[in-house]
GROMACS .gro file of N, CA and C in nm:
model
  531
    1GLY      N    1   2.245   2.470  -0.062
    1GLY     CA    2   2.248   2.465  -0.134
    1GLY      C    3   2.194   2.362  -0.342
    2GLU      N    4   2.193   2.339  -0.441
    2GLU     CA    5   2.124   2.267  -0.510
    2GLU      C    6   2.146   2.165  -0.511
    3PRO      N    7   2.016   2.062  -0.571
    3PRO     CA    8   2.055   1.887  -0.553
    3PRO      C    9   2.115   1.899  -0.635
    4ILE      N   10   2.189   1.796  -0.658
    4ILE     CA   11   2.267   1.763  -0.723
    4ILE      C   12   2.223   1.560  -0.758
    5GLU      N   13   2.192   1.540  -0.912
    5GLU     CA   14   2.138   1.414  -0.931
    5GLU      C   15   2.312   1.356  -1.006
    6ARG      N   16   2.316   1.169  -0.960
    6ARG     CA   17   2.380   1.099  -0.995
    6ARG      C   18   2.349   1.014  -0.936
    7GLN      N   19   2.358   0.887  -1.108
    7GLN     CA   20   2.351   0.795  -1.134
    7GLN      C   21   2.471   0.726  -1.083
    8VAL      N   22   2.360   0.604  -1.026
    8VAL     CA   23   2.503   0.502  -0.971
    8VAL      C   24   2.495   0.390  -0.996
    9ARG      N   25   2.565   0.261  -1.071
    9ARG     CA   26   2.540   0.135  -1.128
    9ARG      C   27   2.580   0.091  -1.007
   10LEU      N   28   2.555  -0.039  -0.967
   10LEU     CA   29   2.632  -0.120  -0.880
   10LEU      C   30   2.615  -0.228  -0.881
   11GLY      N   31   2.755  -0.324  -0.898
   11GLY     CA   32   2.807  -0.452  -0.893
   11GLY      C   33   2.820  -0.529  -0.826
   12ALA      N   34   2.935  -0.606  -0.843
   12ALA     CA   35   2.882  -0.731  -0.789
   12ALA      C   36   2.906  -0.749  -0.590
   13GLU      N   37   2.854  -0.776  -0.465
   13GLU     CA   38   2.898  -0.773  -0.393
   13GLU      C   39   3.035  -0.783  -0.315
   14THR      N   40   3.088  -0.733  -0.248
   14THR     CA   41   3.153  -0.766  -0.201
   14THR      C   42   3.172  -0.699  -0.021
   15GLU      N   43   3.343  -0.740   0.022
   15GLU     CA   44   3.343  -0.732   0.170
   15GLU      C   45   3.269  -0.606   0.176
   16GLY      N   46   3.228  -0.616   0.280
   16GLY     CA   47   3.123  -0.479   0.276
   16GLY      C   48   3.043  -0.436   0.259
   17GLY      N   49   2.995  -0.406   0.157
   17GLY     CA   50   2.872  -0.345   0.044
   17GLY      C   51   2.842  -0.416  -0.081
   18ALA      N   52   2.871  -0.343  -0.203
   18ALA     CA   53   2.883  -0.385  -0.336
   18ALA      C   54   3.019  -0.294  -0.464
   19PHE      N   55   3.108  -0.332  -0.591
   19PHE     CA   56   3.133  -0.220  -0.618
   19PHE      C   57   3.032  -0.150  -0.680
   20ALA      N   58   3.055  -0.013  -0.695
   20ALA     CA   59   2.979   0.089  -0.732
   20ALA      C   60   3.070   0.186  -0.842
   21GLN      N   61   2.954   0.207  -0.907
   21GLN     CA   62   3.065   0.335  -0.981
   21GLN      C   63   2.905   0.453  -1.023
   22LEU      N   64   2.982   0.609  -1.031
   22LEU     CA   65   2.916   0.683  -1.113
   22LEU      C   66   2.876   0.651  -1.224
   23ALA      N   67   2.751   0.731  -1.247
   23ALA     CA   68   2.792   0.715  -1.411
   23ALA      C   69   2.890   0.829  -1.486
   24GLY      N   70   2.968   0.784  -1.577
   24GLY     CA   71   3.104   0.869  -1.685
   24GLY      C   72   3.224   0.867  -1.571
   25ASP      N   73   3.229   0.815  -1.507
   25ASP     CA   74   3.321   0.755  -1.414
   25ASP      C   75   3.373   0.610  -1.424
   26GLU      N   76   3.528   0.633  -1.459
   26GLU     CA   77   3.546   0.555  -1.430
   26GLU      C   78   3.610   0.516  -1.302
   27ALA      N   79   3.638   0.538  -1.209
   27ALA     CA   80   3.688   0.505  -1.101
   27ALA      C   81   3.547   0.417  -1.023
   28VAL      N   82   3.597   0.325  -0.939
   28VAL     CA   83   3.482   0.205  -0.895
   28VAL      C   84   3.548   0.226  -0.713
   29PHE      N   85   3.424   0.233  -0.661
   29PHE     CA   86   3.465   0.246  -0.522
   29PHE      C   87   3.274   0.075  -0.467
   30VAL      N   88   3.384   0.118  -0.342
   30VAL     CA   89   3.269  -0.020  -0.302
   30VAL      C   90   3.129   0.060  -0.264
   31ALA      N   91   3.034   0.081  -0.205
   31ALA     CA   92   2.936   0.152  -0.156
   31ALA      C   93   2.895   0.045  -0.037
   32PRO      N   94   2.916   0.100   0.089
   32PRO     CA   95   2.891   0.088   0.201
   32PRO      C   96   2.666  -0.075   0.140
   33ALA      N   97   2.680  -0.155   0.246
   33ALA     CA   98   2.617  -0.239   0.260
   33ALA      C   99   2.492  -0.176   0.271
   34THR      N  100   2.483  -0.079   0.408
   34THR     CA  101   2.339  -0.053   0.413
   34THR      C  102   2.270   0.076   0.360
   35LEU      N  103   2.392   0.151   0.244
   35LEU     CA  104   2.327   0.217   0.129
   35LEU      C  105   2.231   0.110  -0.005
   36VAL      N  106   2.331  -0.044  -0.027
   36VAL     CA  107   2.262  -0.116  -0.092
   36VAL      C  108   2.186  -0.173  -0.072
   37ALA      N  109   2.157  -0.198   0.036
   37ALA     CA  110   2.063  -0.273   0.137
   37ALA      C  111   1.913  -0.159   0.104
   38ARG      N  112   1.961  -0.045   0.069
   38ARG     CA  113   1.872   0.060   0.060
   38ARG      C  114   1.773   0.114  -0.085
   39ILE      N  115   1.903   0.138  -0.153
   39ILE     CA  116   1.852   0.142  -0.303
   39ILE      C  117   1.789   0.016  -0.347
   40GLU      N  118   1.813  -0.149  -0.307
   40GLU     CA  119   1.752  -0.253  -0.391
   40GLU      C  120   1.632  -0.193  -0.350
   41ARG      N  121   1.614  -0.182  -0.184
   41ARG     CA  122   1.474  -0.154  -0.127
   41ARG      C  123   1.387  -0.068  -0.239
   42PRO      N  124   1.217  -0.089  -0.326
   42PRO     CA  125   1.139   0.004  -0.370
   42PRO      C  126   1.167   0.133  -0.268
   43PHE      N  127   1.176   0.278  -0.258
   43PHE     CA  128   1.181   0.398  -0.265
   43PHE      C  129   0.978   0.428  -0.243
   44VAL      N  130   0.852   0.370  -0.140
   44VAL     CA  131   0.833   0.419  -0.122
   44VAL      C  132   0.768   0.431   0.004
   45SER      N  133   0.684   0.505   0.007
   45SER     CA  134   0.660   0.542   0.163
   45SER      C  135   0.539   0.435   0.261
   46ASP      N  136   0.567   0.468   0.432
   46ASP     CA  137   0.461   0.358   0.472
   46ASP      C  138   0.316   0.390   0.475
   47GLN      N  139   0.258   0.507   0.444
   47GLN     CA  140   0.159   0.576   0.391
   47GLN      C  141   0.096   0.545   0.252
   48VAL      N  142   0.130   0.527   0.150
   48VAL     CA  143   0.089   0.468  -0.007
   48VAL      C  144  -0.029   0.452   0.008
   49LEU      N  145  -0.099   0.345   0.078
   49LEU     CA  146  -0.246   0.350   0.058
   49LEU      C  147  -0.306   0.365   0.181
   50ALA      N  148  -0.257   0.479   0.262
   50ALA     CA  149  -0.325   0.557   0.294
   50ALA      C  150  -0.404   0.700   0.261
   51THR      N  151  -0.454   0.683   0.326
   51THR     CA  152  -0.637   0.793   0.329
   51THR      C  153  -0.673   0.864   0.432
   52ASP      N  154  -0.637   0.985   0.505
   52ASP     CA  155  -0.733   1.064   0.599
   52ASP      C  156  -0.851   0.994   0.458
   53VAL      N  157  -0.932   0.975   0.624
   53VAL     CA  158  -1.077   0.910   0.628
   53VAL      C  159  -1.132   1.063   0.555
   54ILE      N  160  -1.087   1.209   0.624
   54ILE     CA  161  -1.203   1.298   0.574
   54ILE      C  162  -1.224   1.334   0.452
   55PHE      N  163  -1.158   1.274   0.378
   55PHE     CA  164  -1.119   1.302   0.199
   55PHE      C  165  -1.148   1.162   0.098
   56VAL      N  166  -1.250   1.105   0.178
   56VAL     CA  167  -1.342   1.004   0.153
   56VAL      C  168  -1.405   0.983   0.135
   57ASP      N  169  -1.416   0.949  -0.041
   57ASP     CA  170  -1.610   1.029  -0.084
   57ASP      C  171  -1.700   0.864  -0.046
   58GLY      N  172  -1.605   0.722  -0.090
   58GLY     CA  173  -1.681   0.684  -0.087
   58GLY      C  174  -1.506   0.520  -0.093
   59ILE      N  175  -1.539   0.406  -0.098
   59ILE     CA  176  -1.508   0.263  -0.103
   59ILE      C  177  -1.579   0.185  -0.166
   60THR      N  178  -1.508   0.069  -0.259
   60THR     CA  179  -1.629   0.023  -0.300
   60THR      C  180  -1.508  -0.132  -0.277
   61VAL      N  181  -1.512  -0.245  -0.192
   61VAL     CA  182  -1.507  -0.349  -0.141
   61VAL      C  183  -1.543  -0.447  -0.223
   62SER      N  184  -1.445  -0.540  -0.313
   62SER     CA  185  -1.460  -0.683  -0.340
   62SER      C  186  -1.400  -0.773  -0.302
   63GLY      N  187  -1.462  -0.896  -0.324
   63GLY     CA  188  -1.376  -1.046  -0.215
   63GLY      C  189  -1.455  -1.139  -0.190
   64GLU      N  190  -1.403  -1.277  -0.174
   64GLU     CA  191  -1.543  -1.398  -0.120
   64GLU      C  192  -1.673  -1.369  -0.212
   65GLY      N  193  -1.651  -1.377  -0.256
   65GLY     CA  194  -1.762  -1.327  -0.422
   65GLY      C  195  -1.895  -1.315  -0.378
   66ARG      N  196  -1.891  -1.173  -0.308
   66ARG     CA  197  -1.960  -1.025  -0.246
   66ARG      C  198  -1.878  -0.928  -0.327
   67GLU      N  199  -1.967  -0.794  -0.294
   67GLU     CA  200  -1.900  -0.581  -0.318
   67GLU      C  201  -1.991  -0.556  -0.257
   68VAL      N  202  -1.947  -0.466  -0.170
   68VAL     CA  203  -2.011  -0.387  -0.065
   68VAL      C  204  -1.961  -0.254  -0.091
   69GLU      N  205  -1.990  -0.132  -0.128
   69GLU     CA  206  -1.997   0.023  -0.140
   69GLU      C  207  -2.024   0.117  -0.030
   70ILE      N  208  -1.957   0.154  -0.019
   70ILE     CA  209  -1.935   0.177   0.158
   70ILE      C  210  -1.924   0.340   0.121
   71ARG      N  211  -1.998   0.421   0.203
   71ARG     CA  212  -1.996   0.649   0.188
   71ARG      C  213  -1.938   0.682   0.177
   72HIS      N  214  -1.892   0.750   0.313
   72HIS     CA  215  -1.833   0.847   0.475
   72HIS      C  216  -1.944   0.912   0.363
   73ASP      N  217  -1.999   0.995   0.491
   73ASP     CA  218  -2.042   1.129   0.549
   73ASP      C  219  -2.016   1.195   0.615
   74GLY      N  220  -1.839   1.187   0.619
   74GLY     CA  221  -1.767   1.322   0.747
   74GLY      C  222  -1.765   1.272   0.892
   75ARG      N  223  -1.880   1.157   0.871
   75ARG     CA  224  -1.916   1.085   1.055
   75ARG      C  225  -1.904   0.928   1.078
   76VAL      N  226  -1.967   0.857   0.942
   76VAL     CA  227  -1.973   0.719   0.964
   76VAL      C  228  -1.959   0.696   0.809
   77PHE      N  229  -1.920   0.602   0.778
   77PHE     CA  230  -1.918   0.457   0.669
   77PHE      C  231  -2.101   0.485   0.641
   78SER      N  232  -2.186   0.420   0.484
   78SER     CA  233  -2.314   0.441   0.524
   78SER      C  234  -2.291   0.281   0.362
   79THR      N  235  -2.436   0.242   0.364
   79THR     CA  236  -2.403   0.156   0.253
   79THR      C  237  -2.507   0.227   0.186
   80ASP      N  238  -2.621   0.190   0.037
   80ASP     CA  239  -2.757   0.161   0.067
   80ASP      C  240  -2.818   0.169   0.108
   81ASP      N  241  -2.792   0.071   0.264
   81ASP     CA  242  -2.910   0.055   0.354
   81ASP      C  243  -2.910   0.118   0.430
   82GLY      N  244  -2.814   0.296   0.485
   82GLY     CA  245  -2.782   0.243   0.609
   82GLY      C  246  -2.672   0.256   0.628
   83PRO      N  247  -2.655   0.342   0.816
   83PRO     CA  248  -2.516   0.384   0.888
   83PRO      C  249  -2.467   0.206   0.882
   84LEU      N  250  -2.350   0.232   0.901
   84LEU     CA  251  -2.315   0.045   0.915
   84LEU      C  252  -2.299   0.118   1.107
   85GLU      N  253  -2.247   0.001   1.150
   85GLU     CA  254  -2.232  -0.023   1.304
   85GLU      C  255  -2.151   0.045   1.272
   86GLN      N  256  -2.129   0.173   1.452
   86GLN     CA  257  -2.070   0.256   1.420
   86GLN      C  258  -1.941   0.215   1.502
   87ALA      N  259  -1.931   0.054   1.589
   87ALA     CA  260  -1.759   0.002   1.562
   87ALA      C  261  -1.680   0.002   1.435
   88LEU      N  262  -1.788  -0.087   1.342
   88LEU     CA  263  -1.766  -0.097   1.217
   88LEU      C  264  -1.698  -0.020   1.150
   89SER      N  265  -1.750   0.113   1.141
   89SER     CA  266  -1.740   0.167   1.107
   89SER      C  267  -1.619   0.265   1.148
   90GLU      N  268  -1.595   0.304   1.205
   90GLU     CA  269  -1.448   0.314   1.327
   90GLU      C  270  -1.349   0.268   1.326
   91ARG      N  271  -1.396   0.041   1.305
   91ARG     CA  272  -1.210  -0.038   1.276
   91ARG      C  273  -1.250   0.061   1.105
   92LEU      N  274  -1.321   0.076   1.011
   92LEU     CA  275  -1.304   0.102   0.858
   92LEU      C  276  -1.158   0.244   0.854
   93ALA      N  277  -1.233   0.322   0.901
   93ALA     CA  278  -1.186   0.451   0.909
   93ALA      C  279  -1.050   0.434   0.965
   94ASP      N  280  -1.017   0.351   1.121
   94ASP     CA  281  -0.881   0.322   1.154
   94ASP      C  282  -0.752   0.235   1.005
   95ALA      N  283  -0.845   0.230   0.907
   95ALA     CA  284  -0.793   0.108   0.847
   95ALA      C  285  -0.801   0.187   0.733
   96ILE      N  286  -0.842   0.261   0.683
   96ILE     CA  287  -0.785   0.316   0.496
   96ILE      C  288  -0.700   0.452   0.618
   97GLU      N  289  -0.692   0.572   0.755
   97GLU     CA  290  -0.621   0.650   0.734
   97GLU      C  291  -0.464   0.591   0.845
   98ARG      N  292  -0.435   0.450   0.904
   98ARG     CA  293  -0.344   0.405   0.978
   98ARG      C  294  -0.259   0.280   0.937
   99LEU      N  295  -0.355   0.297   0.818
   99LEU     CA  296  -0.292   0.159   0.695
   99LEU      C  297  -0.156   0.139   0.632
  100ARG      N  298  -0.050   0.078   0.704
  100ARG     CA  299   0.082   0.099   0.672
  100ARG      C  300   0.197  -0.021   0.641
  101VAL      N  301   0.285   0.026   0.530
  101VAL     CA  302   0.290  -0.077   0.491
  101VAL      C  303   0.424  -0.122   0.485
  102ARG      N  304   0.545  -0.214   0.425
  102ARG     CA  305   0.697  -0.192   0.407
  102ARG      C  306   0.685  -0.200   0.211
  103PRO      N  307   0.798  -0.241   0.189
  103PRO     CA  308   0.793  -0.264   0.073
  103PRO      C  309   0.859  -0.354   0.077
  104GLY      N  310   0.817  -0.461  -0.063
  104GLY     CA  311   0.846  -0.580  -0.109
  104GLY      C  312   0.973  -0.538  -0.133
  105ALA      N  313   0.921  -0.533  -0.375
  105ALA     CA  314   0.987  -0.553  -0.465
  105ALA      C  315   0.926  -0.497  -0.582
  106TYR      N  316   1.005  -0.423  -0.637
  106TYR     CA  317   0.985  -0.371  -0.802
  106TYR      C  318   0.950  -0.518  -0.859
  107GLY      N  319   0.824  -0.448  -1.015
  107GLY     CA  320   0.782  -0.497  -1.014
  107GLY      C  321   0.690  -0.628  -1.045
  108ALA      N  322   0.674  -0.690  -1.191
  108ALA     CA  323   0.466  -0.724  -1.203
  108ALA      C  324   0.487  -0.859  -1.003
  109ALA      N  325   0.360  -0.860  -0.967
  109ALA     CA  326   0.361  -0.944  -0.832
  109ALA      C  327   0.344  -1.142  -0.928
  110SER      N  328   0.441  -1.165  -0.877
  110SER     CA  329   0.468  -1.332  -0.873
  110SER      C  330   0.297  -1.420  -0.878
  111ALA      N  331   0.323  -1.585  -0.896
  111ALA     CA  332   0.253  -1.627  -0.823
  111ALA      C  333   0.189  -1.648  -0.775
  112ALA      N  334   0.283  -1.671  -0.651
  112ALA     CA  335   0.359  -1.691  -0.485
  112ALA      C  336   0.207  -1.574  -0.426
  113GLU      N  337   0.258  -1.446  -0.535
  113GLU     CA  338   0.187  -1.375  -0.427
  113GLU      C  339   0.039  -1.340  -0.388
  114GLY      N  340  -0.049  -1.413  -0.474
  114GLY     CA  341  -0.159  -1.427  -0.473
  114GLY      C  342  -0.284  -1.315  -0.507
  115PHE      N  343  -0.221  -1.252  -0.581
  115PHE     CA  344  -0.335  -1.111  -0.648
  115PHE      C  345  -0.333  -1.196  -0.820
  116ASP      N  346  -0.355  -1.345  -0.882
  116ASP     CA  347  -0.449  -1.432  -0.896
  116ASP      C  348  -0.560  -1.497  -0.897
  117PRO      N  349  -0.680  -1.478  -0.813
  117PRO     CA  350  -0.667  -1.239  -0.844
  117PRO      C  351  -0.685  -1.299  -0.645
  118PRO      N  352  -0.688  -1.204  -0.715
  118PRO     CA  353  -0.602  -1.105  -0.563
  118PRO      C  354  -0.737  -1.150  -0.424
  119ARG      N  355  -0.700  -1.161  -0.324
  119ARG     CA  356  -0.819  -1.199  -0.224
  119ARG      C  357  -0.905  -1.065  -0.188
  120LEU      N  358  -0.928  -0.964  -0.169
  120LEU     CA  359  -0.930  -0.829  -0.182
  120LEU      C  360  -0.908  -0.764  -0.316
  121ARG      N  361  -1.063  -0.650  -0.305
  121ARG     CA  362  -0.983  -0.517  -0.401
  121ARG      C  363  -1.080  -0.372  -0.364
  122ILE      N  364  -1.016  -0.323  -0.340
  122ILE     CA  365  -1.040  -0.236  -0.253
  122ILE      C  366  -0.954  -0.078  -0.312
  123ALA      N  367  -1.151  -0.037  -0.390
  123ALA     CA  368  -1.137   0.095  -0.501
  123ALA      C  369  -1.183   0.187  -0.398
  124VAL      N  370  -1.043   0.333  -0.357
  124VAL     CA  371  -1.091   0.435  -0.350
  124VAL      C  372  -1.120   0.522  -0.392
  125ARG      N  373  -1.242   0.587  -0.310
  125ARG     CA  374  -1.245   0.736  -0.462
  125ARG      C  375  -1.183   0.897  -0.306
  126ARG      N  376  -1.095   0.923  -0.358
  126ARG     CA  377  -1.138   1.066  -0.242
  126ARG      C  378  -1.165   1.191  -0.338
  127GLY      N  379  -1.209   1.278  -0.235
  127GLY     CA  380  -1.276   1.416  -0.300
  127GLY      C  381  -1.185   1.517  -0.380
  128ALA      N  382  -1.226   1.572  -0.397
  128ALA     CA  383  -1.105   1.672  -0.583
  128ALA      C  384  -1.019   1.679  -0.393
  129GLN      N  385  -1.054   1.742  -0.320
  129GLN     CA  386  -0.932   1.826  -0.245
  129GLN      C  387  -0.858   1.749  -0.195
  130ALA      N  388  -0.887   1.638  -0.191
  130ALA     CA  389  -0.703   1.565  -0.219
  130ALA      C  390  -0.643   1.542  -0.280
  131GLU      N  391  -0.515   1.523  -0.227
  131GLU     CA  392  -0.429   1.481  -0.287
  131GLU      C  393  -0.473   1.411  -0.440
  132ALA      N  394  -0.379   1.401  -0.494
  132ALA     CA  395  -0.415   1.291  -0.590
  132ALA      C  396  -0.333   1.160  -0.532
  133PRO      N  397  -0.336   1.051  -0.639
  133PRO     CA  398  -0.512   1.019  -0.705
  133PRO      C  399  -0.587   1.049  -0.638
  134LEU      N  400  -0.705   1.089  -0.732
  134LEU     CA  401  -0.805   1.063  -0.708
  134LEU      C  402  -0.901   0.928  -0.595
  135ARG      N  403  -0.844   0.864  -0.721
  135ARG     CA  404  -0.879   0.726  -0.798
  135ARG      C  405  -0.756   0.616  -0.750
  136TYR      N  406  -0.817   0.513  -0.665
  136TYR     CA  407  -0.705   0.410  -0.718
  136TYR      C  408  -0.751   0.273  -0.646
  137THR      N  409  -0.635   0.151  -0.632
  137THR     CA  410  -0.719   0.074  -0.609
  137THR      C  411  -0.599  -0.025  -0.552
  138ILE      N  412  -0.689  -0.085  -0.376
  138ILE     CA  413  -0.585  -0.188  -0.321
  138ILE      C  414  -0.576  -0.377  -0.360
  139LEU      N  415  -0.495  -0.398  -0.352
  139LEU     CA  416  -0.551  -0.550  -0.360
  139LEU      C  417  -0.457  -0.592  -0.342
  140VAL      N  418  -0.478  -0.773  -0.241
  140VAL     CA  419  -0.480  -0.728  -0.135
  140VAL      C  420  -0.405  -0.915  -0.169
  141GLY      N  421  -0.345  -0.990  -0.139
  141GLY     CA  422  -0.304  -1.114  -0.251
  141GLY      C  423  -0.292  -1.174  -0.099
  142ALA      N  424  -0.242  -1.322  -0.172
  142ALA     CA  425  -0.200  -1.417  -0.021
  142ALA      C  426  -0.076  -1.336   0.074
  143PRO      N  427  -0.184  -1.427   0.256
  143PRO     CA  428  -0.045  -1.394   0.319
  143PRO      C  429   0.079  -1.454   0.322
  144THR      N  430   0.218  -1.437   0.336
  144THR     CA  431   0.334  -1.395   0.260
  144THR      C  432   0.377  -1.581   0.318
  145GLY      N  433   0.298  -1.607   0.478
  145GLY     CA  434   0.313  -1.744   0.524
  145GLY      C  435   0.488  -1.731   0.626
  146GLU      N  436   0.549  -1.636   0.656
  146GLU     CA  437   0.657  -1.603   0.701
  146GLU      C  438   0.617  -1.435   0.861
  147GLY      N  439   0.493  -1.496   0.924
  147GLY     CA  440   0.470  -1.408   1.056
  147GLY      C  441   0.331  -1.383   1.018
  148GLU      N  442   0.320  -1.245   1.000
  148GLU     CA  443   0.144  -1.246   1.019
  148GLU      C  444   0.132  -1.117   0.820
  149ASP      N  445   0.191  -1.120   0.810
  149ASP     CA  446   0.183  -0.987   0.717
  149ASP      C  447   0.099  -1.071   0.543
  150ALA      N  448   0.079  -1.055   0.505
  150ALA     CA  449   0.014  -1.045   0.358
  150ALA      C  450   0.080  -0.964   0.293
  151HIS      N  451   0.060  -1.038   0.109
  151HIS     CA  452   0.140  -0.899   0.046
  151HIS      C  453   0.055  -0.855  -0.048
  152VAL      N  454   0.051  -0.677  -0.046
  152VAL     CA  455  -0.029  -0.599  -0.111
  152VAL      C  456   0.020  -0.555  -0.235
  153ARG      N  457  -0.041  -0.437  -0.270
  153ARG     CA  458  -0.063  -0.369  -0.406
  153ARG      C  459  -0.100  -0.237  -0.438
  154ARG      N  460  -0.048  -0.148  -0.488
  154ARG     CA  461  -0.211  -0.043  -0.546
  154ARG      C  462  -0.142  -0.070  -0.677
  155GLU      N  463  -0.230  -0.091  -0.728
  155GLU     CA  464  -0.304  -0.121  -0.879
  155GLU      C  465  -0.227  -0.083  -0.967
  156ASP      N  466  -0.271   0.012  -0.968
  156ASP     CA  467  -0.151   0.173  -0.986
  156ASP      C  468   0.034   0.207  -1.035
  157LEU      N  469   0.053   0.117  -0.885
  157LEU     CA  470   0.276   0.088  -0.905
  157LEU      C  471   0.292  -0.051  -1.005
  158ALA      N  472   0.362  -0.091  -1.029
  158ALA     CA  473   0.510  -0.181  -0.982
  158ALA      C  474   0.547  -0.233  -0.904
  159VAL      N  475   0.472  -0.199  -0.773
  159VAL     CA  476   0.602  -0.204  -0.628
  159VAL      C  477   0.477  -0.337  -0.556
  160GLY      N  478   0.570  -0.404  -0.495
  160GLY     CA  479   0.492  -0.520  -0.443
  160GLY      C  480   0.544  -0.451  -0.311
  161LEU      N  481   0.423  -0.484  -0.213
  161LEU     CA  482   0.360  -0.389  -0.056
  161LEU      C  483   0.382  -0.475   0.091
  162LEU      N  484   0.424  -0.513   0.171
  162LEU     CA  485   0.334  -0.603   0.280
  162LEU      C  486   0.268  -0.520   0.375
  163ALA      N  487   0.172  -0.553   0.481
  163ALA     CA  488   0.092  -0.531   0.496
  163ALA      C  489   0.038  -0.589   0.621
  164GLU      N  490   0.027  -0.593   0.797
  164GLU     CA  491  -0.038  -0.674   0.841
  164GLU      C  492  -0.125  -0.694   0.856
  165GLU      N  493  -0.165  -0.862   0.854
  165GLU     CA  494  -0.310  -0.926   0.820
  165GLU      C  495  -0.374  -0.863   0.893
  166SER      N  496  -0.383  -0.856   1.041
  166SER     CA  497  -0.466  -0.761   1.136
  166SER      C  498  -0.561  -0.611   1.119
  167ASP      N  499  -0.444  -0.536   1.025
  167ASP     CA  500  -0.465  -0.417   0.928
  167ASP      C  501  -0.525  -0.434   0.852
  168LEU      N  502  -0.559  -0.547   0.786
  168LEU     CA  503  -0.702  -0.556   0.687
  168LEU      C  504  -0.793  -0.614   0.716
  169GLN      N  505  -0.844  -0.671   0.812
  169GLN     CA  506  -0.924  -0.719   0.873
  169GLN      C  507  -1.094  -0.685   0.856
  170PRO      N  508  -1.068  -0.544   0.886
  170PRO     CA  509  -1.170  -0.499   0.892
  170PRO      C  510  -1.212  -0.466   0.706
  171TRP      N  511  -1.163  -0.485   0.665
  171TRP     CA  512  -1.223  -0.538   0.513
  171TRP      C  513  -1.325  -0.641   0.517
  172PHE      N  514  -1.275  -0.758   0.551
  172PHE     CA  515  -1.252  -0.944   0.543
  172PHE      C  516  -1.377  -0.840   0.655
  173ASP      N  517  -1.428  -0.785   0.726
  173ASP     CA  518  -1.550  -0.819   0.846
  173ASP      C  519  -1.696  -0.712   0.781
  174LEU      N  520  -1.599  -0.639   0.658
  174LEU     CA  521  -1.705  -0.557   0.602
  174LEU      C  522  -1.782  -0.701   0.539
  175LEU      N  523  -1.752  -0.759   0.440
  175LEU     CA  524  -1.797  -0.829   0.393
  175LEU      C  525  -1.808  -0.976   0.413
  176ARG      N  526  -1.842  -1.001   0.514
  176ARG     CA  527  -1.877  -1.112   0.528
  176ARG      C  528  -2.031  -1.080   0.693
  177ARG      N  529  -2.020  -0.933   0.725
  177ARG     CA  530  -2.082  -0.887   0.828
  177ARG      C  531  -2.228  -0.900   0.765
   0.00000   0.00000   0.00000
């Protein structure tokens, strides 16, 4: 059938979930805790920062006082100085294709997330055949201090995300080469 759009207002927590109400309806019900948890987390794909390397035209990485621009020719990444080492090029391709995130919270970044300034800025330029946006910037903030995660954001989205530090390491390696 046709999709139905409903607005649900969540209230105070209660046993088993939270009080809830459909907009325009006076009846109150208890929304299950699992539903409340899903609603409170941002609805964002775990692949929101990833791009298939075949669509990458170029990437500019800045941080640690350096900036490196790389291009992808369909085979390897290169700079103005020539192709990158094969191993690093493959790690960068994996890093942009397989970067998976977990949702954090909606809204502006807090000071504790470490985006002022970010540790890294990864500006991705995609070819015309790619899905929008054709340009986006990944910001890498501070480690969370819990496990191996770091705060990350896409500059054009007001949502905090978490990524594994090990998935970000190739970008730091590029700057340090």
